[in-house]
Short mmCIF file of C-alpha atoms in Angstrom, two decimals:
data_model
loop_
_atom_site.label_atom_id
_atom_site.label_comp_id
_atom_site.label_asym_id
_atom_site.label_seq_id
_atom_site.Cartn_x
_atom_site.Cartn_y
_atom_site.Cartn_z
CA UNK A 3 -50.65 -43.25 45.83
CA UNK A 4 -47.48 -45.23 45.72
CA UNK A 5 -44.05 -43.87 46.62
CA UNK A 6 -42.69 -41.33 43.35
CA UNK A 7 -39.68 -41.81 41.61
CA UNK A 8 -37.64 -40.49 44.85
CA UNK A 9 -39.25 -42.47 47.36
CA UNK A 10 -41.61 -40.29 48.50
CA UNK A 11 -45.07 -40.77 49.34
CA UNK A 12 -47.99 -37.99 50.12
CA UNK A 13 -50.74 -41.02 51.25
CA UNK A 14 -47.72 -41.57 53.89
CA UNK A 15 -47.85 -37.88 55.21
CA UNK A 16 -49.83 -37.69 58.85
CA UNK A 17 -52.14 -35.03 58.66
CA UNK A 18 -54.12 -35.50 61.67
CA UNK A 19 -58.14 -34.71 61.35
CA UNK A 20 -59.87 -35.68 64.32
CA UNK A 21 -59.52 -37.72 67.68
CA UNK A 22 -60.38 -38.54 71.23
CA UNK A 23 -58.72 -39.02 74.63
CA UNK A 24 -60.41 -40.88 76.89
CA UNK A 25 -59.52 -41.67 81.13
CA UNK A 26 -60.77 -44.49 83.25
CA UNK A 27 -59.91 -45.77 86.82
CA UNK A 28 -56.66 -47.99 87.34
CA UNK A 29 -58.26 -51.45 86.66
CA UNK A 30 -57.35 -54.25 85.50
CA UNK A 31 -60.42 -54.48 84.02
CA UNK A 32 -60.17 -51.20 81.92
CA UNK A 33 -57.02 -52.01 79.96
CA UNK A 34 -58.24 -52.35 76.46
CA UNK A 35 -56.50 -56.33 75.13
CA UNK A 36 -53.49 -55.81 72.67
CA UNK A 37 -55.83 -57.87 69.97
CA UNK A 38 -58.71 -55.11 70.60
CA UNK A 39 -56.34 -51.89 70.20
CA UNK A 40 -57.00 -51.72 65.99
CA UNK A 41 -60.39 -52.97 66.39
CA UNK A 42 -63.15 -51.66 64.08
CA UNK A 43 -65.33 -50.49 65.93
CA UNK A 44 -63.40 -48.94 68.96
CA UNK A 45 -65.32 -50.52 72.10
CA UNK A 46 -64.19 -48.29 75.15
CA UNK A 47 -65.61 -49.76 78.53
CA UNK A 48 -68.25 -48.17 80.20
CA UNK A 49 -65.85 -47.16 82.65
CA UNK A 50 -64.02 -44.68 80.46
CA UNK A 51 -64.77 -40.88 80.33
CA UNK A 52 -64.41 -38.67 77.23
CA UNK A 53 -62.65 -35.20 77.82
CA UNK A 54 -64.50 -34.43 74.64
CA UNK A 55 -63.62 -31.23 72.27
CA UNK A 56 -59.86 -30.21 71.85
CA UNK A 57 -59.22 -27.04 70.85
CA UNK A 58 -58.21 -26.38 66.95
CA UNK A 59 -55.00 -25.71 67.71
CA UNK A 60 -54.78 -28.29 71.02
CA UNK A 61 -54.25 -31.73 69.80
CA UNK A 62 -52.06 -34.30 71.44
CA UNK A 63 -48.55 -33.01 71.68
CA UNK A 64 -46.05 -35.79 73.19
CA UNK A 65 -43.10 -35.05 74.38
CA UNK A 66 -40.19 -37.06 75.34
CA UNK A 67 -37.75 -35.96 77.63
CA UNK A 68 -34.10 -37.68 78.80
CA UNK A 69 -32.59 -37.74 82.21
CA UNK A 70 -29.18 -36.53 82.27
CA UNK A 71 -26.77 -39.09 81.15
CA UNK A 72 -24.62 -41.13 83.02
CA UNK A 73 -20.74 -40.67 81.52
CA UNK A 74 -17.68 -42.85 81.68
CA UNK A 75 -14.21 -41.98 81.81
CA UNK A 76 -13.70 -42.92 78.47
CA UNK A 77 -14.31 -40.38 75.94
CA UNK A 78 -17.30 -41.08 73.52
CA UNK A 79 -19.31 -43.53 76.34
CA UNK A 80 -22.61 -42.87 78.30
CA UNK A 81 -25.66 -45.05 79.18
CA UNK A 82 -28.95 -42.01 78.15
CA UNK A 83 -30.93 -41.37 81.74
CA UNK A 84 -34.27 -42.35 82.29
CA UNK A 85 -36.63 -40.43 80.60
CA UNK A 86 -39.85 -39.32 80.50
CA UNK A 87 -42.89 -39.20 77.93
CA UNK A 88 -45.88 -36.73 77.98
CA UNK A 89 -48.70 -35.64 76.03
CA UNK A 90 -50.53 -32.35 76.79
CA UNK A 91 -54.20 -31.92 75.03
CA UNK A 92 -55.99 -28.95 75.42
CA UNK A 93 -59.48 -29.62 76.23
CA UNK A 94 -62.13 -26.89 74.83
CA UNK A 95 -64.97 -28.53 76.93
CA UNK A 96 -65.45 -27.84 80.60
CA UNK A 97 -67.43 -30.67 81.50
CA UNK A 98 -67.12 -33.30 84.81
CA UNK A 99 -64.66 -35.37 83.39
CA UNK A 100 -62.45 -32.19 82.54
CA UNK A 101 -63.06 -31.32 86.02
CA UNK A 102 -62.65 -34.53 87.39
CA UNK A 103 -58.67 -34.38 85.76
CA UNK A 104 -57.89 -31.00 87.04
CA UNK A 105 -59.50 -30.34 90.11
CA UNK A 106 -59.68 -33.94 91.40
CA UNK A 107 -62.85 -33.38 92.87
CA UNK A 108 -66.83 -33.59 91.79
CA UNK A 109 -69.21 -30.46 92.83
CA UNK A 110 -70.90 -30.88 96.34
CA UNK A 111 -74.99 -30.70 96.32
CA UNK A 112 -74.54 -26.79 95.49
CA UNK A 113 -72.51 -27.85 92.21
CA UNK A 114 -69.38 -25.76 94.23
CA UNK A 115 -66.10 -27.31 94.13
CA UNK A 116 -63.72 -26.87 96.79
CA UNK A 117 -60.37 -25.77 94.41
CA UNK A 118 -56.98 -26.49 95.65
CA UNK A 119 -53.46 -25.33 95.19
CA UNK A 120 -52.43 -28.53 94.54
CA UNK A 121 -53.00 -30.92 91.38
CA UNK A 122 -55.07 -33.84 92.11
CA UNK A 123 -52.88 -37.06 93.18
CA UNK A 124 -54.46 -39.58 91.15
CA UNK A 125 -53.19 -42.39 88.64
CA UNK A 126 -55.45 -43.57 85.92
CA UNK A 127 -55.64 -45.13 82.04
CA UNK A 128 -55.11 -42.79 79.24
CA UNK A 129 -56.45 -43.21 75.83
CA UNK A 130 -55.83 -41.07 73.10
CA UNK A 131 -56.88 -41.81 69.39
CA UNK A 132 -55.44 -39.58 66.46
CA UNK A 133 -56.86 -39.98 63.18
CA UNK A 134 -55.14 -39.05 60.30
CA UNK A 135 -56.22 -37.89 56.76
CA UNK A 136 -56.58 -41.86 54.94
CA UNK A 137 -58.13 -43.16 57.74
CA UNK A 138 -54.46 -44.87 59.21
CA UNK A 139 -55.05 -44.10 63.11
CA UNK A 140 -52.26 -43.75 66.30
CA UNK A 141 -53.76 -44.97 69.49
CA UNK A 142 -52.10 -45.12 72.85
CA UNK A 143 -53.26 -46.73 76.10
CA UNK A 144 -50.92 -46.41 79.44
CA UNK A 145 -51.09 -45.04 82.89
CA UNK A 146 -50.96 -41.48 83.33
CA UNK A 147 -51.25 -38.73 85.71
CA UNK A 148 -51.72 -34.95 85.09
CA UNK A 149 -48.58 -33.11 86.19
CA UNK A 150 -49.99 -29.83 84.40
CA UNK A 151 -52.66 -28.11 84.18
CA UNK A 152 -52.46 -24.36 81.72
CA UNK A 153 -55.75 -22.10 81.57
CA UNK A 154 -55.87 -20.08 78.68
CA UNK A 155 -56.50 -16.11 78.86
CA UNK A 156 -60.21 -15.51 78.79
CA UNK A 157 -60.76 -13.66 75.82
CA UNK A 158 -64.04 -12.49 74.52
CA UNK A 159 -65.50 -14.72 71.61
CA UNK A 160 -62.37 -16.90 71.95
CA UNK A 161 -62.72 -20.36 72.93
CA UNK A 162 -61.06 -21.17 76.17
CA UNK A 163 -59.55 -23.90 76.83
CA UNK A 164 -57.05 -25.79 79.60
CA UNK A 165 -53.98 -27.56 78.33
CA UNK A 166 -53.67 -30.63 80.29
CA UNK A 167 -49.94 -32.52 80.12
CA UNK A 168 -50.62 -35.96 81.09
CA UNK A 169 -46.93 -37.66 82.12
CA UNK A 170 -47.12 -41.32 81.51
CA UNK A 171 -45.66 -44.06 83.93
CA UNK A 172 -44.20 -47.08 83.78
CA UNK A 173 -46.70 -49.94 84.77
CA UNK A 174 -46.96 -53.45 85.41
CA UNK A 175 -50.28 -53.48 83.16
CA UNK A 176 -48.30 -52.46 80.37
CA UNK A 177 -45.21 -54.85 80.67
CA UNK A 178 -43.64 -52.02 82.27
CA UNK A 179 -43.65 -49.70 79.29
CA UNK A 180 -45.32 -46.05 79.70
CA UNK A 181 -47.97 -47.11 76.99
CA UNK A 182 -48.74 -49.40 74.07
CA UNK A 183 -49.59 -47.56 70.49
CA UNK A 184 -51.02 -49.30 68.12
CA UNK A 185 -50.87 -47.21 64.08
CA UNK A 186 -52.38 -48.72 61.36
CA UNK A 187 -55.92 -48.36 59.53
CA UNK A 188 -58.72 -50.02 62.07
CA UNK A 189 -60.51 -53.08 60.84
CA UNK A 190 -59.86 -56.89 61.35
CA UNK A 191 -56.27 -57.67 62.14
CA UNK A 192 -54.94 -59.72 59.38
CA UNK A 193 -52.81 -62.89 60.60
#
């Protein structure tokens, strides 16, 4: 559908239907080439691990938040602070790789884990895919860490899940940028 008589356009709205997030280790070697990011089909490496089912109501929520502002004398001046950009996803699945992001750790020969206090201290690639009634996709690759970790309530018949907030950094293997999104419908990249 093409844009009404007031410019707007429903085929334009996002209404998000499905998608994936996806973690492998700090590589070179893992960062998926600009030229491969609307590919048709998605390749992930090997290397990557799926966090798998999302909640129905725990789909990738970024966030952006700004440092505090630096102000001049002048009235009406100021440079915005660094800020920061997140996305929290909350996982329905407790498998390894879930594990793997908030405990830091794998199970011992018993399949026991050895929980700490503390949130593991780990860097690695982030890959989330949204895909959006249409078939027009957002994808975002960067490095990440998780700086939160949220368990739901156990209730009974009620899935429960753990909302992870992944913080994104600034990396060399991204220009320097937190991450690189790619939107558009996947398929052959026209020139």
């Amino acid at each position: 559908m093409a844009a009404d008589e007031q410019g707007n356009d429903l085929d334009a709205v996002g209404v998000p239907i499905t998608g994936l997030a996806a973690f492998a280790k700090l590589e070179t070697t893992n960062v998926i080439a600009k030229d491969k990011m609307g590919a048709k089909p998605l390749a992930l490496g090997a290397a990557f691990q799926m966090i798998g089912l999302y909640k129905q109501d725990g789909g990738p929520a970024a966030a952006r938040d700004a440092g505090e502002a630096i102000e001049f004398f002048q009235k009406g001046y100021s440079i915005a602070g660094d800020g920061t950009r997140t996305v929290a996803i909350t996982a329905a699945e407790m498998n390894a790789a879930v594990l793997e992001l908030t405990e830091g750790v794998e199970p011992d020969t018993n399949g026991v884990v050895a929980v700490s206090s503390s949130l593991p201290n780990n860097r690695f690639i982030l890959f989330t895919v949204t895909r959006y009634r249409g078939g027009w996709e957002k994808r975002r690759q960067g490095v990440a860490f998780v700086s939160q970790v949220e368990p739901d309530q156990e209730e009974r018949g009620a899935v429960e899940g753990q909302k992870i907030t992944f913080t994104w950094v600034e990396h060399d293997l991204f220009g320097g940028s937190p991450y690189w999104e790619w939107q558009g419908i996947p398929g052959p990249v026209a020139p």
